Short mmCIF file of C-alpha atoms in Angstrom, two decimals:
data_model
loop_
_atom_site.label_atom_id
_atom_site.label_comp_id
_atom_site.label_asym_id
_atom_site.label_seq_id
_atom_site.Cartn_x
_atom_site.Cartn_y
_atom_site.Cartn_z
CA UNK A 252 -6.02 20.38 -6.27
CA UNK A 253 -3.69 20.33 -9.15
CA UNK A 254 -4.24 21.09 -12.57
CA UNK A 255 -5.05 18.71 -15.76
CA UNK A 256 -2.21 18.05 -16.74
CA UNK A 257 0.39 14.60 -17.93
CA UNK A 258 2.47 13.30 -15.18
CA UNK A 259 5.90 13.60 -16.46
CA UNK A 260 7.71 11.93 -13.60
CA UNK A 261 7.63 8.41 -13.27
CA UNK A 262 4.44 7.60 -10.79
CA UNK A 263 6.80 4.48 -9.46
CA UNK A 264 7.98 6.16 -5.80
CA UNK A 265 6.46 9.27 -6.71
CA UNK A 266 5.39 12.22 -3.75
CA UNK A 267 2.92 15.38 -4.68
CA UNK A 268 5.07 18.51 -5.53
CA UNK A 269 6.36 20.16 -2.01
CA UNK A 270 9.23 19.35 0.59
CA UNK A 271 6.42 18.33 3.49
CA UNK A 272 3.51 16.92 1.35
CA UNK A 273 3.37 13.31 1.18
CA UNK A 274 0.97 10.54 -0.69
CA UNK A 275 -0.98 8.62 2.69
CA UNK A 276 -3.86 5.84 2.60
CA UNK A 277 -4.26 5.04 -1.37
CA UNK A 278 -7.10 3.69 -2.43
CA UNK A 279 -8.24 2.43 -6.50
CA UNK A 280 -10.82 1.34 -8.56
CA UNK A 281 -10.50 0.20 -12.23
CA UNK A 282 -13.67 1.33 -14.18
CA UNK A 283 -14.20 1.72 -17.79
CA UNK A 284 -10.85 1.01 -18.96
CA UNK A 285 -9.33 3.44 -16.77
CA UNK A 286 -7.86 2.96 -13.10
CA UNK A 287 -8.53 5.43 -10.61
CA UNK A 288 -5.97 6.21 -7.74
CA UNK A 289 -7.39 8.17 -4.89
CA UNK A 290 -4.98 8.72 -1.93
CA UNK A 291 -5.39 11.22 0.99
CA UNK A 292 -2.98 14.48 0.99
CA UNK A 293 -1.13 14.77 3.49
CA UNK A 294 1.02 17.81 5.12
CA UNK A 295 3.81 17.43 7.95
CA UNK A 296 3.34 13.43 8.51
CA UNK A 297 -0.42 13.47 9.78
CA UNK A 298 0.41 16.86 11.40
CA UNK A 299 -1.69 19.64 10.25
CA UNK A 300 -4.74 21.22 11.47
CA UNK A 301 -2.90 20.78 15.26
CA UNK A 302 -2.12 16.96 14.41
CA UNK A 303 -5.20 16.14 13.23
CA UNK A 304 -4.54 15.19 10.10
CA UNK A 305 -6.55 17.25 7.92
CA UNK A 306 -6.67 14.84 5.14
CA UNK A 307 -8.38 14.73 1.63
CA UNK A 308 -8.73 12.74 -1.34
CA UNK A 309 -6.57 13.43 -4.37
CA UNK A 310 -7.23 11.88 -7.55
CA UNK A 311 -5.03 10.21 -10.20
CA UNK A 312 -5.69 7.83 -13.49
CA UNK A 313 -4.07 6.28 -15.70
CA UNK A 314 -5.16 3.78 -18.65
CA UNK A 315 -1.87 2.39 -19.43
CA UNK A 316 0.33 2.67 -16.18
CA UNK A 317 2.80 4.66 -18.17
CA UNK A 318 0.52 7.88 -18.73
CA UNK A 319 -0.76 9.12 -15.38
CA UNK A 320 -3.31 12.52 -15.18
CA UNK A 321 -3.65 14.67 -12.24
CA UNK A 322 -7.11 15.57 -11.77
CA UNK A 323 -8.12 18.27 -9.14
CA UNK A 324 -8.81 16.72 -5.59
CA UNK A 325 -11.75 13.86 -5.65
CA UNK A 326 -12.84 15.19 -2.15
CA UNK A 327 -11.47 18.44 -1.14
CA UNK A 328 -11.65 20.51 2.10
CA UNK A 329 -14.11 23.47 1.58
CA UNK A 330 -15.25 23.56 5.37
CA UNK A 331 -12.27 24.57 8.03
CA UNK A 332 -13.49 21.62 10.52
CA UNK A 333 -13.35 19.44 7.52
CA UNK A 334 -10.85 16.24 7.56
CA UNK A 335 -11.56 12.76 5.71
CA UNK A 336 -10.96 9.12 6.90
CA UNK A 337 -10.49 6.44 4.66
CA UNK A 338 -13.39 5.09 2.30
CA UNK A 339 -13.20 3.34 -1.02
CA UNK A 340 -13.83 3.75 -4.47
CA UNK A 341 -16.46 1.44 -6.21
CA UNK A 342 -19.88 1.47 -8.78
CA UNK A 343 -22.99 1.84 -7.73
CA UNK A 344 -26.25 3.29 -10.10
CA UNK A 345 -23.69 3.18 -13.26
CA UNK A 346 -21.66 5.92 -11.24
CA UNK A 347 -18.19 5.96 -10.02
CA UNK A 348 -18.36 7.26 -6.09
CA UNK A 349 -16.22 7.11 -3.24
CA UNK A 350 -16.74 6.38 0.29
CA UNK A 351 -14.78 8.19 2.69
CA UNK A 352 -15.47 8.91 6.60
CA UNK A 353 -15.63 12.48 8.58
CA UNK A 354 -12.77 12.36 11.17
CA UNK A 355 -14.79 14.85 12.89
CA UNK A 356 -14.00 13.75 16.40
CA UNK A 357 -10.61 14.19 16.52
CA UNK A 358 -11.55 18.28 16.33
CA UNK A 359 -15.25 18.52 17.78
CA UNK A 360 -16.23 16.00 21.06
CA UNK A 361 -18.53 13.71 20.34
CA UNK A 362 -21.45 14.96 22.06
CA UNK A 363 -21.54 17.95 19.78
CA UNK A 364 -21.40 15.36 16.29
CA UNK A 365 -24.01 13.68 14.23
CA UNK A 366 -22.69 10.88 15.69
CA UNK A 367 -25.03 10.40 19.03
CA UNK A 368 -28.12 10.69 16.97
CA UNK A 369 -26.94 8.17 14.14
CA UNK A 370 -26.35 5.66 16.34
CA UNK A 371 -29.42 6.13 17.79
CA UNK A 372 -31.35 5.24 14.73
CA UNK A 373 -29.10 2.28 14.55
CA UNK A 374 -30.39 1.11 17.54
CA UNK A 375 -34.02 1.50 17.43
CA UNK A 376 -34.43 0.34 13.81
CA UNK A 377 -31.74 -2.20 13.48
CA UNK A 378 -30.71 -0.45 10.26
CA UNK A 379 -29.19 2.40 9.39
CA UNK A 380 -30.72 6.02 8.46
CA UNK A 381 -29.93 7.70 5.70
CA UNK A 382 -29.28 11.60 6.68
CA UNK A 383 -28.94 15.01 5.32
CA UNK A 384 -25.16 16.31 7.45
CA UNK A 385 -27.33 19.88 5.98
CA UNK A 386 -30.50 19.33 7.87
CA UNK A 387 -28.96 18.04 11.39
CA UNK A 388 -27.94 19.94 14.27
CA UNK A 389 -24.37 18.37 15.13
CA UNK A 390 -21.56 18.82 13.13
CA UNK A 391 -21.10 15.87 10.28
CA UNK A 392 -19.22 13.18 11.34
CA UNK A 393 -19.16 9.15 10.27
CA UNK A 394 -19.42 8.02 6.70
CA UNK A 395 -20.64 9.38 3.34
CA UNK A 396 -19.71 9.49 -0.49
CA UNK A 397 -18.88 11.27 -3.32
CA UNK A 398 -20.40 10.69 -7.14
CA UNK A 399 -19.32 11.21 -9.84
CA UNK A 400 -20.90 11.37 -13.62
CA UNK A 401 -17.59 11.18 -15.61
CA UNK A 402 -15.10 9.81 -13.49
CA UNK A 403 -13.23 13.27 -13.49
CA UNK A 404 -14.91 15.70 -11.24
CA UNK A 405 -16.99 14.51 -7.97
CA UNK A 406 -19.54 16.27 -5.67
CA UNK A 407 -19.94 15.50 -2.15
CA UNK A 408 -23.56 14.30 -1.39
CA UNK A 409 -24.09 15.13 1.90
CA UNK A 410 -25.39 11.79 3.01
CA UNK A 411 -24.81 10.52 6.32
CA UNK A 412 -25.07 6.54 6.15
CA UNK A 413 -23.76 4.77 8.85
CA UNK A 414 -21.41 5.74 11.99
CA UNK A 415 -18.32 4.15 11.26
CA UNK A 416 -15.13 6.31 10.25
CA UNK A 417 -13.70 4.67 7.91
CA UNK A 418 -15.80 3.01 5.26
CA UNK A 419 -14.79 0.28 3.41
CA UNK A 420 -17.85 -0.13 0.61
CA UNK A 421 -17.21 -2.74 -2.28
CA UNK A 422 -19.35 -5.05 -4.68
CA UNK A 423 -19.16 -8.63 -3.77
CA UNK A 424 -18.90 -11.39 -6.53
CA UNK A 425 -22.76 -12.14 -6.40
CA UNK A 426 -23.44 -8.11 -6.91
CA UNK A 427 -24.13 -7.05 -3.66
CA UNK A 428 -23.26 -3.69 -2.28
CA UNK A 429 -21.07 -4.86 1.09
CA UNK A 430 -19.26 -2.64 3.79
CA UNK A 431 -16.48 -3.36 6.17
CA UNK A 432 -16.61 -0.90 9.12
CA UNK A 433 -13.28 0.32 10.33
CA UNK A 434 -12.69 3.00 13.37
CA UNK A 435 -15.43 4.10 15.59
CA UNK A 436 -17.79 0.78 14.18
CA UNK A 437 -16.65 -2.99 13.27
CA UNK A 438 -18.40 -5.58 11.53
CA UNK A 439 -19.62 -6.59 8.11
CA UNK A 440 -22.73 -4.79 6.84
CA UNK A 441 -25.05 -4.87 3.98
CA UNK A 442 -27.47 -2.69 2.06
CA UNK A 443 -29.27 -2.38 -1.22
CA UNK A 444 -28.41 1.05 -1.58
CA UNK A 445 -25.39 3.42 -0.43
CA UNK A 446 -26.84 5.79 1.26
CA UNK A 447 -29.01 3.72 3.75
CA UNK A 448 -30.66 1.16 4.98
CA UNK A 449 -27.57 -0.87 6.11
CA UNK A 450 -27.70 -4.14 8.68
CA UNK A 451 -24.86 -5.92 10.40
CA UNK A 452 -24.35 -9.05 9.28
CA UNK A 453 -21.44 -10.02 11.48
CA UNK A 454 -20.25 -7.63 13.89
CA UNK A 455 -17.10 -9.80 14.80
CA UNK A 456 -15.35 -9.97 11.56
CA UNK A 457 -13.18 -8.67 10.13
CA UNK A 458 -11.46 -7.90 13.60
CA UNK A 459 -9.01 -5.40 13.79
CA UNK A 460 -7.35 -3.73 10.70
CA UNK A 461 -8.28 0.00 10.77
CA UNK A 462 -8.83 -0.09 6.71
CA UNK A 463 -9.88 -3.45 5.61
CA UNK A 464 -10.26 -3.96 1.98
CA UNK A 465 -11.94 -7.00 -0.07
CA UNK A 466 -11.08 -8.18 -3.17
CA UNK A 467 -11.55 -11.47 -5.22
CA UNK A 468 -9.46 -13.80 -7.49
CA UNK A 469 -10.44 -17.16 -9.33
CA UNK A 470 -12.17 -19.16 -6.72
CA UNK A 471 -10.50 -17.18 -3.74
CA UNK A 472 -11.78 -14.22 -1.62
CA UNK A 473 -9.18 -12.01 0.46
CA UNK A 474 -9.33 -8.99 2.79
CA UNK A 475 -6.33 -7.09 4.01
CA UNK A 476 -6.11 -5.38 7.26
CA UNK A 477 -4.82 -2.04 6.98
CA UNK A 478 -0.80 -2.43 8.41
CA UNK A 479 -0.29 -5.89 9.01
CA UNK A 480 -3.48 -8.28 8.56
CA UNK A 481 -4.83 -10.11 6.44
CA UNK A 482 -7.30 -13.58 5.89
CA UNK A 483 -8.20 -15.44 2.82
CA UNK A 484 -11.05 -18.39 2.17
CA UNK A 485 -12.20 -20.06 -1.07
CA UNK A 486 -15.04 -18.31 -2.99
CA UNK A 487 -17.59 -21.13 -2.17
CA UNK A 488 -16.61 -21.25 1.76
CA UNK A 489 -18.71 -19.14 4.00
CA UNK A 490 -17.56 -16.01 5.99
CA UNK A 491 -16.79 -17.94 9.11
CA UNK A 492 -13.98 -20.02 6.80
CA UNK A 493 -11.71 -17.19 6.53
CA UNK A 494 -7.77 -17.59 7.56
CA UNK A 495 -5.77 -15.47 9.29
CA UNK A 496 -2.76 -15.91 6.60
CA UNK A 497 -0.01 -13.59 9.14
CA UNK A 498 -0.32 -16.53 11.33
CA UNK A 499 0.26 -19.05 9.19
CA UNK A 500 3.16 -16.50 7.18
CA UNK A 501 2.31 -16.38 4.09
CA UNK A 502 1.01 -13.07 3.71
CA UNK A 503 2.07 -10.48 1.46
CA UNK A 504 3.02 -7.56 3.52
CA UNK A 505 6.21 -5.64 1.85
CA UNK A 506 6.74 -2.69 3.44
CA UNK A 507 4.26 -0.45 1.85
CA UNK A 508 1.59 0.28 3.83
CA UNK A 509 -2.44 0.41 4.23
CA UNK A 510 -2.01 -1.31 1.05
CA UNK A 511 -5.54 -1.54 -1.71
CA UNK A 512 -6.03 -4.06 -4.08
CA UNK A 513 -7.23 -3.51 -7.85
CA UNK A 514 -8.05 -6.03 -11.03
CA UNK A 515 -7.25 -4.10 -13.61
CA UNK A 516 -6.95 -5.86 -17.42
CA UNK A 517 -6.20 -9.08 -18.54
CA UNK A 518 -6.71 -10.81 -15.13
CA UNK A 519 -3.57 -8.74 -13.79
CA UNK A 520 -4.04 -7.65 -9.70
CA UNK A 521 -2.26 -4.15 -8.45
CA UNK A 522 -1.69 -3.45 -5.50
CA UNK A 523 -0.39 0.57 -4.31
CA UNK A 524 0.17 1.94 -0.83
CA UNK A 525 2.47 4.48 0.65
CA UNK A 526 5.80 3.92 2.51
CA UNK A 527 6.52 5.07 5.77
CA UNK A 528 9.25 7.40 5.80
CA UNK A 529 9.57 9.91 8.95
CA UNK A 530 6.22 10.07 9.93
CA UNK A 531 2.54 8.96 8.71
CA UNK A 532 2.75 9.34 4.73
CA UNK A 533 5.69 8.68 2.06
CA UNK A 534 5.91 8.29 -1.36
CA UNK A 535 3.65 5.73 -3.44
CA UNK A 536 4.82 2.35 -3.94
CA UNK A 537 3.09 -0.13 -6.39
CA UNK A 538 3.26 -3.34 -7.17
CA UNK A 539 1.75 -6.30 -9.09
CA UNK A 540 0.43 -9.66 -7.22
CA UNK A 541 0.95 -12.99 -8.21
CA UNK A 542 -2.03 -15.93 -7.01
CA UNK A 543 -0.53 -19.25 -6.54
CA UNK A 544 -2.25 -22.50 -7.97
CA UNK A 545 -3.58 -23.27 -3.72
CA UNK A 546 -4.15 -19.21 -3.65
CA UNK A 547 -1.73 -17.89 -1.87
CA UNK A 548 -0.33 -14.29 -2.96
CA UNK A 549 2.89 -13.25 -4.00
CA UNK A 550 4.01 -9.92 -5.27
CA UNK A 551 6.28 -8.77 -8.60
CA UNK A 552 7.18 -5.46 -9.66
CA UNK A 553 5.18 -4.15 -12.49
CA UNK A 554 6.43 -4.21 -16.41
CA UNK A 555 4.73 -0.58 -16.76
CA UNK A 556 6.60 0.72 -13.82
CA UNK A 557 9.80 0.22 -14.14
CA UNK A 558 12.20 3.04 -13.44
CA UNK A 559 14.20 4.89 -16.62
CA UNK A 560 17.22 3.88 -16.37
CA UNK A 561 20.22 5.49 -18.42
CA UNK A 562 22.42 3.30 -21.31
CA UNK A 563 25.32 3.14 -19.48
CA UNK A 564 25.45 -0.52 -17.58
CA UNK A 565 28.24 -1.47 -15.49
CA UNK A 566 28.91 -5.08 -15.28
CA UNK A 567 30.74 -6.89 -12.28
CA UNK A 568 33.33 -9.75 -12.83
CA UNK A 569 31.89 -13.16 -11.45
CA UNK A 570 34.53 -13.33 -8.68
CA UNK A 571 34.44 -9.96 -7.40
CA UNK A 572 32.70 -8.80 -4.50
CA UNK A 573 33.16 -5.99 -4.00
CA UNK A 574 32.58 -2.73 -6.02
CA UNK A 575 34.27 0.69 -4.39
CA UNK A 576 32.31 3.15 -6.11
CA UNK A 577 28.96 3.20 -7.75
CA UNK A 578 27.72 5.04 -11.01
CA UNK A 579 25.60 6.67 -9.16
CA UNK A 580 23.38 7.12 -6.08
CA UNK A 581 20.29 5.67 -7.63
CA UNK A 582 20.48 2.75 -9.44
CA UNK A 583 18.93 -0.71 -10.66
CA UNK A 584 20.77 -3.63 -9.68
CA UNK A 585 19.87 -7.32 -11.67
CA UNK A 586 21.70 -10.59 -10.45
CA UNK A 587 20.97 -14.21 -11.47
CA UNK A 588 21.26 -16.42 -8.47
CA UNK A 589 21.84 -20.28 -8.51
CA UNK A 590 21.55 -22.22 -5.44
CA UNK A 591 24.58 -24.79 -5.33
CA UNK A 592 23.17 -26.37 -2.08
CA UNK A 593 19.53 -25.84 -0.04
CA UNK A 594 21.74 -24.13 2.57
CA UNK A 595 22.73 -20.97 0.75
CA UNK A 596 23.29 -18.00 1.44
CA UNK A 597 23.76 -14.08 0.05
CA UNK A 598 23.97 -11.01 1.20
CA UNK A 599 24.27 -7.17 -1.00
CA UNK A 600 25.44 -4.31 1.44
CA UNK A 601 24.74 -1.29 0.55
CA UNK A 602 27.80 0.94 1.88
CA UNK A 603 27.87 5.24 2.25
CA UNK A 604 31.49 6.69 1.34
CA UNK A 605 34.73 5.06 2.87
CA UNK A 606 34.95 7.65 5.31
CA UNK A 607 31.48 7.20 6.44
CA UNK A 608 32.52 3.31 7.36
CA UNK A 609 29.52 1.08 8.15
CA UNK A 610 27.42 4.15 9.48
CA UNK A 611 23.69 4.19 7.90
CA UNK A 612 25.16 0.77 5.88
CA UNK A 613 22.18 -1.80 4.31
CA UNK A 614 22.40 -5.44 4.32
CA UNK A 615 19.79 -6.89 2.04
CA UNK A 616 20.02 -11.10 3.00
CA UNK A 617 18.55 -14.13 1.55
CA UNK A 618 18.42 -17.06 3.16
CA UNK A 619 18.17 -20.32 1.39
CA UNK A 620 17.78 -22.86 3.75
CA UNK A 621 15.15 -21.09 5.83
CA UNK A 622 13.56 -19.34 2.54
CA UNK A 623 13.81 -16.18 4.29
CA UNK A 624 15.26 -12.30 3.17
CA UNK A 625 15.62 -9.67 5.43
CA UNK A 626 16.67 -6.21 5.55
CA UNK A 627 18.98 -5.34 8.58
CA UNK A 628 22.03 -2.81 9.48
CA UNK A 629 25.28 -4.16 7.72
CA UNK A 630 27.97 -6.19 9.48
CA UNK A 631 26.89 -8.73 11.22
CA UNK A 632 25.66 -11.67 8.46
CA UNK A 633 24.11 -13.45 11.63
CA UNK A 634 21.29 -10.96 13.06
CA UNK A 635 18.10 -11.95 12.42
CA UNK A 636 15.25 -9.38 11.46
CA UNK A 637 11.50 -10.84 12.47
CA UNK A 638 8.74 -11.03 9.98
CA UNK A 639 5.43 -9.69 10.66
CA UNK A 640 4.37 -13.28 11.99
CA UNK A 641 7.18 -13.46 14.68
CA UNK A 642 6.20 -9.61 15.75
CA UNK A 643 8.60 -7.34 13.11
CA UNK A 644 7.18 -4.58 11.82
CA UNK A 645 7.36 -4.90 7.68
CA UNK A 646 4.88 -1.82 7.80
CA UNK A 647 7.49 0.47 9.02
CA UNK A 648 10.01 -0.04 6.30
CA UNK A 649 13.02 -0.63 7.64
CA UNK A 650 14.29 -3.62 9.33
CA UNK A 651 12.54 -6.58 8.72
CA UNK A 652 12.04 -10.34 7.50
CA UNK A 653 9.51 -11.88 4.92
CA UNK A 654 9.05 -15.59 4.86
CA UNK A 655 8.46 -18.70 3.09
CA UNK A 656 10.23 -17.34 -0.41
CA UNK A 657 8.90 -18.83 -3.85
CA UNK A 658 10.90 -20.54 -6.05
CA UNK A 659 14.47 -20.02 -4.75
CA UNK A 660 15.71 -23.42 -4.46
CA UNK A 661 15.96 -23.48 -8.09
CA UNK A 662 18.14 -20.46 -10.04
CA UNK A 663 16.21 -17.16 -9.79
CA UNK A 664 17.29 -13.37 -10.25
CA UNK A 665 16.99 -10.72 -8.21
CA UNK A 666 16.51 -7.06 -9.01
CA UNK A 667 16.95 -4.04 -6.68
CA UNK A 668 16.14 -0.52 -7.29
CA UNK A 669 18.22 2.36 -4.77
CA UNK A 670 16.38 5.55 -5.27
CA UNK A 671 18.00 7.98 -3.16
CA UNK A 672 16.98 11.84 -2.68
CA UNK A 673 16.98 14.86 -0.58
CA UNK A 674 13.45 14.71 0.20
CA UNK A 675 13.33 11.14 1.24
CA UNK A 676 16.60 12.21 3.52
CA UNK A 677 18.13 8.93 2.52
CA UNK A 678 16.83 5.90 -0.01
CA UNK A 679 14.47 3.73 -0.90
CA UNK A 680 15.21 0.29 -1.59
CA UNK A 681 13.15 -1.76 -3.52
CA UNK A 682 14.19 -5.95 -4.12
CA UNK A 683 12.30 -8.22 -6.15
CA UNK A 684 12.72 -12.13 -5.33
CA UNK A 685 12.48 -15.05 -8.01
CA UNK A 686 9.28 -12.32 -9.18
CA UNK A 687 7.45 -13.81 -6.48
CA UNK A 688 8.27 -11.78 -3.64
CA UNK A 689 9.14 -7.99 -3.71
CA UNK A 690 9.98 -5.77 0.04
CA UNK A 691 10.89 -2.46 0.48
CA UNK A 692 13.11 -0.71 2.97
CA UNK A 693 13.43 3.02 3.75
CA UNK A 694 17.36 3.87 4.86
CA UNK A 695 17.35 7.49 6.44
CA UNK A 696 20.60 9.10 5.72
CA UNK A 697 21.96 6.49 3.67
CA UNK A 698 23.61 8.07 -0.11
CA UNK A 699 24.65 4.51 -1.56
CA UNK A 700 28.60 4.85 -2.44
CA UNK A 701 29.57 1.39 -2.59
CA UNK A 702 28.10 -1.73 -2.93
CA UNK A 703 29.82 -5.88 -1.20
CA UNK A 704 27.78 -8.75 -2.23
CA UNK A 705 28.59 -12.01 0.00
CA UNK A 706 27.78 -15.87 -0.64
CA UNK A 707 27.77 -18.79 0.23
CA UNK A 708 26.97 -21.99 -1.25
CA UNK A 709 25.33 -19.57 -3.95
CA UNK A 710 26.63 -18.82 -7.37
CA UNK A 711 25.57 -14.95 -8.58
CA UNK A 712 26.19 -14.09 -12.29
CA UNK A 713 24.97 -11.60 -14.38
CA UNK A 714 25.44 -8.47 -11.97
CA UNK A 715 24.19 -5.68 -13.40
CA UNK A 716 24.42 -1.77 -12.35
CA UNK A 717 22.16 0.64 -14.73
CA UNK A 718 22.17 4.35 -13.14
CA UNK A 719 18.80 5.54 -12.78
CA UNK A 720 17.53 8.66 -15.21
CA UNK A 721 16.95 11.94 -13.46
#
């Protein structure tokens, strides 16, 4: 756990303090003016403890977004067989817990688990028990919680209440405690207390998504999938009415991944995840969402986050297109973009040093005609990445397409940041669209030296270069 103290580096891309340790599944709650960000710890990309994982909760608040606290770990190991599964945070009783499932069968077989005899309670009461992991023979696996009294510091219960893996426990708009059952169990469950006493109310939705999360807006309900689903209905409209949004493209996948949702104040929606760099876990990425008048969901980056940048601004000529040497590696780039006809087209290229040529090159592309942007490797202006709808893989943070752009068939700016370092072995890229759509790419290897911007049929003005601070 680390100790109480400030977060002096900017949260915004941020990884815990170590060359291997990495930020995985995140998971928040705001409470009490305060929101809570709970992600799982994790060493060697998912492989410690013999590739297990060997995950636990970490714990990190902020009231402001600018001020972050590192509390000691939320749920720690303190048994060696010990490794956590997703949960979620929520309130229940006045007091801030968090769900979480034992991953205990990826070290112990099943047999020799709680797992058998929780099931079989399932089955002969059509509910499920609520268990002591202390008073049973097997070793603890499935789901159970933590509490907490002042949002700080949380003890483990014990409680065994339900099978499934990976929890997913929230409060539903009418009040009622809800659970979405990811690995090892499926289905939509309900109970009147956590640790208990819960029945399947559909055991065919959600289907897939190995961390589903709910979360409401106005008159719309949503749940994402984990990597790459999600499904949306009105409020009103029963749980059979739900959409699959991927098919229909307009979800909001960006690159980030396993990503939760959070209202936090004044009506504002965040949502944080981790990016997938050279194995499972990356730094933390988060961004703010944007709900359409028919309730679709876009994404913005967030006023509070935005990187330091340093005074110094380079700007570019209108004409030119090229610029041979950057201020430096990491940077914020702004443009203003204005469509001459619907057919435009752009591109910015993100080049190493001349000697490097177009090795490890970005192209960052935005399509007008087709409302489509796309990361890809530089050079050819005609390849075209898939979205997550046509099979890409946004999720793994490199090549890819997002779809059906907002408002850029009328002038719109775009804003990247590069945020390269050792650790990541290359850069981040982060692009914001019209602040509608954000995506980000990982580039392994790439050290931005140079930067071409291409058009046509688009007009770009106010470029803008502002060196990050260190």
């Amino acid at each position: 756990g680390g100790a109480e103290a400030g977060l002096q580096p900017q949260v915004q891309f941020w990884t815990p303090t170590g060359h291997n340790a990495w930020v995985g599944d995140v998971v928040s709650l705001y409470h009490d003016g305060t929101y809570h960000l709970f992600y799982l710890y994790d060493r060697r990309g998912h492989q410690s403890k013999f590739g297990r994982g060997g995950h636990y909760f970490e714990h990190l608040s902020t009231k402001d977004f600018r001020h972050w606290t590192e509390h000691e770990a939320a749920v720690p190991i303190e048994e060696q067989w010990e490794t956590f599964g997703t949960g979620t945070p929520f309130v229940f009783n006045n007091q801030l817990c968090i769900s979480y499932g034992y991953h205990t069968t990826r070290i112990y077989p099943r047999e020799e688990t709680t797992l058998p005899e929780l099931y079989k309670y399932l089955e002969d009461n059509g509910h499920t028990g609520n268990f002591d992991r202390h008073q049973m023979s097997g070793v603890a696996a499935g789901s159970s919680y933590s509490v907490s009294d002042d949002g700080i510091h949380f003890r483990k219960t014990g409680v065994l209440f339900h099978p499934c893996e990976n929890p997913s426990i929230y409060v539903d708009p009418k009040g009622n405690l809800k659970m979405l059952a990811n690995y090892g169990a499926r289905g939509t469950w309900a109970s009147d207390s956590v640790s208990g006493g819960w029945r399947c109310l559909d055991e065919n939705f959600p289907l897939g998504g190995d961390c589903t999360f709910f979360f409401h807006w106005g008159d719309y309900d949503y749940i994402i999938g984990g990597f790459t689903r999600l499904w949306s209905k009105q409020t009103a409209q029963p749980d059979s009415a739900y959409q699959d949004m991927v098919a229909i493209g307009t979800d909001f996948y960006n690159g980030s991944c396993v990503p939760t949702i959070t209202e936090i104040f004044d009506n504002r929606f965040v949502m944080a995840g981790w990016m997938w760099m050279k194995a499972w876990g990356g730094p933390l990425v988060i961004h703010e969402l944007v709900q359409l008048p028919e309730g679709r969901i876009g994404t913005k980056w967030m006023d509070e986050l935005l990187p330091a940048t340093s005074t110094e601004v380079t700007t570019i000529p209108e004409n030119s297109t090229k610029i041979e040497t950057l201020p430096s590696h990491s940077f914020l780039l702004t443009f203003d973009v204005t469509p001459i006809t619907s057919g435009g087209k752009l591109s910015v290229c993100l080049l190493p040093s001349i000697d490097k040529g177009m090795q490890d090159a970005c192209e960052w592309k935005l399509d007008g005609a087709e409302k489509r942007a796309q990361y890809s490797f530089a050079g050819d202006w005609t390849t075209r990445e898939r979205s997550l709808r046509e099979g890409g893989a946004p999720q793994q943070g490199r090549n890819y397409a997002i779809e059906n752009l907002i408002d850029t068939d009328q002038p719109f700016r775009v804003r990247m940041v590069v945020k390269a370092s050792d650790k990541f072995d290359g850069s981040l890229v982060d692009t914001e669209i019209a602040g509608k759509r954000t995506m980000v790419s990982y580039r392994e290897k790439l050290t931005p030296e140079r930067l071409q911007f291409r058009t046509e049929n688009m007009n770009i003005t106010n470029i803008r270069i502002t060196p990050l601070a260190d």
